[in-house]
CSV table of C-alpha atoms and ligand atoms in Angstrom, one decimal:
chain,number,residue,atom,x,y,z
A,1458,MET,CA,-0.3,-0.1,0.3
A,1459,ASN,CA,1.1,3.2,-1.3
A,1460,LYS,CA,2.2,6.3,1.7
A,1461,GLN,CA,-1.6,8.1,0.4
A,1462,LYS,CA,-3.2,4.8,0.7
A,1463,ARG,CA,-2.2,4.3,4.3
A,1464,PHE,CA,-2.3,7.9,5.1
A,1465,ASP,CA,-6.5,8.2,4.0
A,1466,LYS,CA,-6.9,4.5,5.8
A,1467,ILE,CA,-5.9,6.0,9.1
A,1468,ALA,CA,-8.0,8.6,8.6
A,1469,LYS,CA,-10.6,7.2,8.4
A,1470,ALA,CA,-9.7,4.5,11.1
A,1471,ILE,CA,-10.1,7.8,13.4
A,1472,LYS,CA,-12.9,9.4,11.4
A,1473,ASP,CA,-15.4,6.0,11.7
A,1474,ILE,CA,-13.3,5.3,15.6
A,1475,LYS,CA,-12.3,2.4,14.6
A,1476,ILE,CA,-9.4,4.0,16.4
A,1477,GLN,CA,-11.1,6.1,19.4
A,1478,GLY,CA,-9.3,8.5,22.5
A,1479,ALA,CA,-7.4,11.1,22.8
A,1480,ARG,CA,-4.1,8.4,22.8
A,1481,ASN,CA,-5.0,6.3,20.0
A,1482,ILE,CA,-6.3,9.4,18.3
A,1483,ALA,CA,-2.5,11.6,18.9
A,1484,ARG,CA,-0.1,9.1,18.1
A,1485,LYS,CA,-1.7,7.0,15.1
A,1486,ALA,CA,-2.4,11.0,13.6
A,1487,LEU,CA,0.9,11.2,14.5
A,1488,TYR,CA,2.3,8.3,12.6
A,1489,ALA,CA,-0.2,9.4,9.5
A,1490,TYR,CA,1.5,12.7,9.7
A,1491,TYR,CA,5.0,11.7,8.8
A,1492,LEU,CA,3.7,9.4,6.2
A,1493,ILE,CA,2.5,12.8,4.6
A,1494,PRO,CA,4.0,15.1,5.8
A,1495,THR,CA,2.7,18.1,4.7
A,1496,LYS,CA,0.2,21.4,5.9
A,1497,ALA,CA,-2.8,19.7,4.3
A,1498,SER,CA,-2.4,16.8,6.1
A,1499,LYS,CA,-2.1,17.7,9.0
A,1500,LYS,CA,-5.2,20.4,8.4
A,1501,LYS,CA,-7.0,17.5,7.1
A,1502,LEU,CA,-6.7,15.5,10.6
A,1503,LEU,CA,-6.7,18.1,12.9
A,1504,SER,CA,-10.9,17.9,11.6
A,1505,LEU,CA,-11.5,14.7,11.9
A,1506,ARG,CA,-12.2,14.8,15.6
A,1507,PRO,CA,-12.5,18.6,16.6
A,1508,THR,CA,-12.2,17.8,20.4
A,1509,GLU,CA,-8.7,16.5,20.6
A,1510,PRO,CA,-6.3,18.9,22.1
A,1511,MET,CA,-3.5,15.8,22.1
A,1512,MET,CA,-3.3,15.6,18.7
A,1513,GLU,CA,-3.3,19.3,18.1
A,1514,LYS,CA,-0.3,19.1,20.7
A,1515,VAL,CA,1.3,16.4,19.3
A,1516,LEU,CA,1.4,17.9,14.4
A,1517,GLY,CA,2.3,21.2,16.4
A,1518,MET,CA,5.6,19.4,17.0
A,1519,THR,CA,6.3,18.3,14.5
A,1520,SER,CA,8.6,20.9,12.9
A,1521,LYS,CA,11.2,20.2,16.0
A,1522,LYS,CA,11.0,17.2,16.7
A,1523,SER,CA,11.1,13.2,15.1
A,1524,TYR,CA,8.3,11.2,15.2
A,1525,HIS,CA,10.4,8.7,17.8
A,1526,GLU,CA,11.2,11.7,19.7
A,1527,ILE,CA,7.6,12.7,20.1
A,1528,ILE,CA,5.9,9.1,21.1
A,1529,LYS,CA,8.0,8.1,24.0
A,1530,HIS,CA,6.7,10.1,25.6
A,1531,PHE,CA,3.3,7.6,25.7
A,1532,GLU,CA,4.7,5.1,27.0
A,1533,GLU,CA,6.6,6.7,29.6
A,1534,ALA,CA,3.5,9.1,30.5
A,1535,GLN,CA,1.3,6.1,30.9
A,1536,GLU,CA,4.2,4.3,33.3
A,1537,LYS,CA,4.1,7.2,35.6
A,1538,ILE,CA,0.0,7.4,35.8
A,1539,ASN,CA,0.1,3.5,36.1
A,1540,LYS,CA,2.0,3.9,39.3
A,1541,ALA,CA,-0.1,7.0,40.5
A,1542,VAL,CA,-3.5,4.8,39.5
A,1543,PHE,CA,-1.4,1.4,42.0
A,1544,LYS,CA,-1.4,3.3,45.3
A,1545,LEU,CA,-5.2,5.1,45.0
A,1546,ILE,CA,-6.9,1.3,44.7
A,1547,ARG,CA,-7.4,-0.3,48.0
A,1548,LYS,CA,-8.4,-4.0,48.0
A,1549,ASN,CA,-11.9,-5.2,47.1
A,1550,ASP,CA,-12.6,-2.0,45.6
A,1551,VAL,CA,-15.6,-1.2,43.2
A,1552,ILE,CA,-14.7,0.3,40.3
A,1553,PHE,CA,-17.5,2.4,38.0
A,1554,THR,CA,-15.5,4.0,34.6
A,1555,HIS,CA,-17.0,5.2,31.6
A,1556,CYS,CA,-16.5,4.5,27.2
A,1557,HIS,CA,-12.7,3.4,26.7
A,1558,SER,CA,-9.6,5.3,27.8
A,1559,THR,CA,-6.5,4.1,27.1
A,1560,ASN,CA,-4.8,5.8,30.1
A,1561,VAL,CA,-7.5,4.5,32.2
A,1562,VAL,CA,-7.6,0.4,31.1
A,1563,ASN,CA,-3.8,1.0,31.0
A,1564,ALA,CA,-3.8,1.7,34.4
A,1565,LEU,CA,-6.3,-0.7,35.8
A,1566,ILE,CA,-4.4,-3.3,34.3
A,1567,TYR,CA,-0.8,-2.7,35.6
A,1568,ALA,CA,-2.3,-2.7,38.9
A,1569,LYS,CA,-4.3,-6.2,38.2
A,1570,LYS,CA,-0.9,-7.5,37.0
A,1571,ASN,CA,1.1,-6.4,40.1
A,1572,GLY,CA,-1.3,-8.1,42.8
A,1573,LYS,CA,-4.4,-5.1,43.3
A,1574,LYS,CA,-7.9,-6.7,43.9
A,1575,PHE,CA,-10.6,-5.0,42.6
A,1576,GLU,CA,-13.7,-5.3,40.3
A,1577,VAL,CA,-15.0,-2.5,37.6
A,1578,TYR,CA,-18.4,-1.5,36.7
A,1579,ASN,CA,-18.8,0.2,33.5
A,1580,THR,CA,-21.0,1.4,31.1
A,1581,GLU,CA,-21.7,0.1,27.2
A,1582,THR,CA,-21.2,3.9,25.9
A,1583,ARG,CA,-24.1,4.4,23.4
A,1584,PRO,CA,-24.0,5.4,20.9
A,1585,LEU,CA,-21.1,3.4,19.6
A,1586,PHE,CA,-20.3,0.7,22.4
A,1587,GLN,CA,-16.8,1.3,23.2
A,1588,GLY,CA,-18.0,0.4,27.0
A,1589,ARG,CA,-17.2,-3.0,25.2
A,1590,LYS,CA,-13.7,-2.5,24.5
A,1591,THR,CA,-13.5,-0.9,27.9
A,1592,ALA,CA,-15.2,-4.7,28.9
A,1593,ARG,CA,-13.2,-7.3,26.3
A,1594,GLU,CA,-9.7,-5.8,27.5
A,1595,LEU,CA,-9.8,-6.0,31.0
A,1596,LYS,CA,-11.8,-9.4,31.1
A,1597,LYS,CA,-8.7,-10.1,29.0
A,1598,ALA,CA,-6.5,-9.2,31.6
A,1599,GLY,CA,-8.8,-11.3,34.2
A,1600,ILE,CA,-11.1,-8.2,35.3
A,1601,LYS,CA,-13.7,-9.4,37.1
A,1602,VAL,CA,-16.2,-6.7,34.9
A,1603,THR,CA,-19.8,-5.9,34.9
A,1604,MET,CA,-21.8,-3.2,32.4
A,1605,PHE,CA,-24.5,-2.0,32.9
A,1606,VAL,CA,-26.3,0.0,30.0
A,1607,ASP,CA,-25.9,3.7,30.2
A,1608,SER,CA,-29.5,5.0,31.6
A,1609,ALA,CA,-28.4,2.2,34.4
A,1610,VAL,CA,-25.7,5.0,35.6
A,1611,GLY,CA,-28.1,5.7,39.0
A,1612,VAL,CA,-28.4,2.5,39.2
A,1613,ALA,CA,-24.9,1.7,39.2
A,1614,LEU,CA,-23.8,4.4,41.6
A,1615,SER,CA,-26.2,3.8,44.3
A,1616,LYS,CA,-25.6,1.1,46.9
A,1617,GLU,CA,-29.5,1.7,48.0
A,1618,GLN,CA,-30.8,0.7,43.7
A,1619,GLY,CA,-29.6,-3.1,44.6
A,1620,THR,CA,-25.4,-2.6,43.2
A,1621,LYS,CA,-22.4,-3.3,45.2
A,1622,LYS,CA,-21.2,0.2,46.4
A,1623,VAL,CA,-18.5,1.4,43.9
A,1624,ASP,CA,-15.6,3.0,46.1
A,1625,LYS,CA,-14.5,5.3,43.2
A,1626,VAL,CA,-14.8,6.6,39.8
A,1627,PHE,CA,-11.4,6.5,37.3
A,1628,LEU,CA,-12.6,8.8,33.7
A,1629,GLY,CA,-10.4,9.4,31.0
A,1630,ALA,CA,-9.9,12.7,29.1
A,1631,ASP,CA,-10.0,14.4,25.5
A,1632,ALA,CA,-9.4,17.7,27.4
A,1633,LEU,CA,-8.2,18.9,30.8
A,1634,LEU,CA,-8.6,22.4,31.1
A,1635,LYS,CA,-8.0,25.2,33.7
A,1636,ASN,CA,-11.9,24.7,35.2
A,1637,GLY,CA,-12.7,21.1,34.8
A,1638,ILE,CA,-12.5,18.2,31.7
A,1639,ILE,CA,-13.6,17.4,29.1
A,1640,ASN,CA,-14.7,13.9,28.6
A,1641,LYS,CA,-17.4,11.1,26.4
A,1642,ILE,CA,-20.8,12.0,26.8
A,1643,GLY,CA,-21.9,11.2,30.0
A,1644,SER,CA,-19.6,11.4,31.9
A,1645,GLU,CA,-21.0,14.9,33.6
A,1646,THR,CA,-24.2,13.1,35.2
A,1647,ILE,CA,-21.6,10.7,36.3
A,1648,ALA,CA,-19.2,12.7,38.3
A,1649,LYS,CA,-22.4,14.8,39.3
A,1650,LEU,CA,-23.8,11.4,40.4
A,1651,ALA,CA,-21.3,9.9,41.5
A,1652,LYS,CA,-20.4,13.9,44.0
A,1653,GLN,CA,-23.6,13.0,45.2
A,1654,GLU,CA,-23.3,9.3,46.2
A,1655,LYS,CA,-19.8,11.1,47.9
A,1656,ILE,CA,-17.9,8.8,45.5
A,1657,PRO,CA,-14.5,10.0,44.2
A,1658,VAL,CA,-14.2,11.0,40.9
A,1659,TYR,CA,-9.9,10.5,39.6
A,1660,ILE,CA,-9.4,11.8,35.6
A,1661,VAL,CA,-7.1,9.6,34.7
A,1662,ALA,CA,-4.8,11.8,31.8
A,1663,ASP,CA,-2.0,12.6,30.0
A,1664,SER,CA,-0.2,15.5,30.8
A,1665,TRP,CA,-0.4,16.0,27.1
A,1666,LYS,CA,-4.4,16.6,27.0
A,1667,TYR,CA,-3.9,20.0,28.5
A,1668,SER,CA,-5.1,23.2,26.8
A,1669,THR,CA,-6.1,26.8,27.2
A,1670,LYS,CA,-7.9,27.1,24.3
A,1671,LYS,CA,-11.5,27.1,24.0
A,1672,ILE,CA,-12.6,23.7,23.2
A,1673,PRO,CA,-15.4,22.7,20.5
A,1674,ILE,CA,-17.4,19.4,21.5
A,1675,GLU,CA,-17.9,16.9,18.7
A,1676,GLN,CA,-21.2,17.2,16.8
A,1677,ARG,CA,-21.3,13.4,15.3
A,1678,LYS,CA,-23.0,11.5,13.1
A,1679,LEU,CA,-27.0,11.1,13.4
A,1680,ASN,CA,-27.4,8.2,11.9
A,1681,GLU,CA,-25.1,6.5,14.5
A,1682,VAL,CA,-28.0,7.2,17.6
A,1683,TRP,CA,-30.9,5.9,14.8
A,1684,ASP,CA,-30.2,5.3,11.1
A,1685,LYS,CA,-32.9,5.8,8.6
A,1686,ALA,CA,-34.4,7.5,11.3
A,1687,PRO,CA,-38.5,9.1,10.8
A,1688,LYS,CA,-37.8,12.7,8.8
A,1689,LYS,CA,-38.7,15.2,11.0
A,1690,ILE,CA,-37.2,13.5,14.8
A,1691,LYS,CA,-34.7,15.8,15.9
A,1692,ILE,CA,-31.7,14.0,17.2
A,1693,LYS,CA,-28.8,15.1,19.1
A,1694,ASN,CA,-25.5,13.1,19.0
A,1695,PRO,CA,-22.9,15.6,21.1
A,1696,ALA,CA,-19.3,13.3,21.6
A,1697,PHE,CA,-18.3,14.6,24.6
A,1698,GLU,CA,-19.0,16.8,27.2
A,1699,PHE,CA,-17.8,19.4,30.4
A,1700,VAL,CA,-17.0,17.9,33.2
A,1701,PRO,CA,-16.8,21.0,36.4
A,1702,LYS,CA,-13.8,20.3,38.6
A,1703,LYS,CA,-16.3,20.9,41.6
A,1704,TYR,CA,-17.1,17.0,40.6
A,1705,ILE,CA,-13.6,15.8,40.7
A,1706,LYS,CA,-11.4,14.3,43.4
A,1707,LYS,CA,-7.9,14.7,42.0
A,1708,VAL,CA,-6.6,14.7,37.6
A,1709,ILE,CA,-4.1,12.5,37.8
A,1710,THR,CA,-1.2,13.0,35.5
A,1711,GLU,CA,2.6,11.9,34.7
A,1712,GLU,CA,3.1,15.1,36.4
A,1713,MET,CA,2.6,14.7,39.9
B,2734,LIG,C1,-12.8,8.6,24.1
B,2734,LIG,C2,-13.0,8.6,25.3
B,2734,LIG,C3,-11.7,8.6,26.1
B,2734,LIG,C4,-10.8,9.6,26.1
B,2734,LIG,C5,-9.3,9.6,27.1
B,2734,LIG,O1,-14.2,9.2,23.4
B,2734,LIG,O2,-13.6,9.8,25.6
B,2734,LIG,O3,-12.4,8.8,27.4
B,2734,LIG,O4,-11.1,9.7,25.4
B,2734,LIG,O5,-8.9,8.6,26.0
B,2734,LIG,P1,-14.2,8.0,21.6
B,2734,LIG,P2,-7.2,7.6,25.8
B,2734,LIG,O6,-14.4,6.7,21.7
B,2734,LIG,O7,-15.4,9.1,21.0
B,2734,LIG,O8,-13.1,8.9,21.3
B,2734,LIG,O9,-7.1,8.1,27.7
B,2734,LIG,O10,-7.4,7.1,25.3
B,2734,LIG,O11,-6.5,8.8,25.9
């Protein structure tokens, strides 16, 4: 396959969420850019997922650094994040997560491999079901997983409703901002509920997601929600939302 075809294939996979999550998107966008290192390809990549400051940051580094210099950051940061998350997990914790975050999943797998005993509750994350990816990867690593439909978050986070008590919420982030974070749609409801239930919410994210810019929220295609919906039914499909810092106990990055 020639370079242009490889570039186009990666771009399509990012657009279609076959490659998803801020970290994977940034890594693959970087790789694609070095296949065709032009202004036009940078513009194209940035247009694929507008709520991704980490992709913007790494593409912005390409004029000064090589691919290898940039890419090594991801693993180095993840290792530090893993160690910080490890310290937070207590014996028999029930940890709640949403969508699929590589920073979160990797940290949980590291904790399991290094002897922590815990289980995970997660959401299916409609309309694209990234929660299934999370559940599969955690299960493969030997972690007990219980998946909930998104609309059961109230049940999942409340002891009174018949499920076990959740001890901690771990969410990833697409953007870390001064006054909060941006993550998958549903995150604000989860964080607000958790706060109400006195469950600490930790954001687990690479510091390269920090941004001082105004971040647009990606609105995705309506047929992801309802393919061939009757005309005149209005559908909204925002991919992300803002979570104010009042709901967040701590942001865990490799810098802390
Ligand atoms: C993924 C999502 C993830 C963050 C962080 O959304 O919201 O929680 O991107 O992920 P989508 P990571 O599936 O729409 O890309 O830790 O992998 O950077």
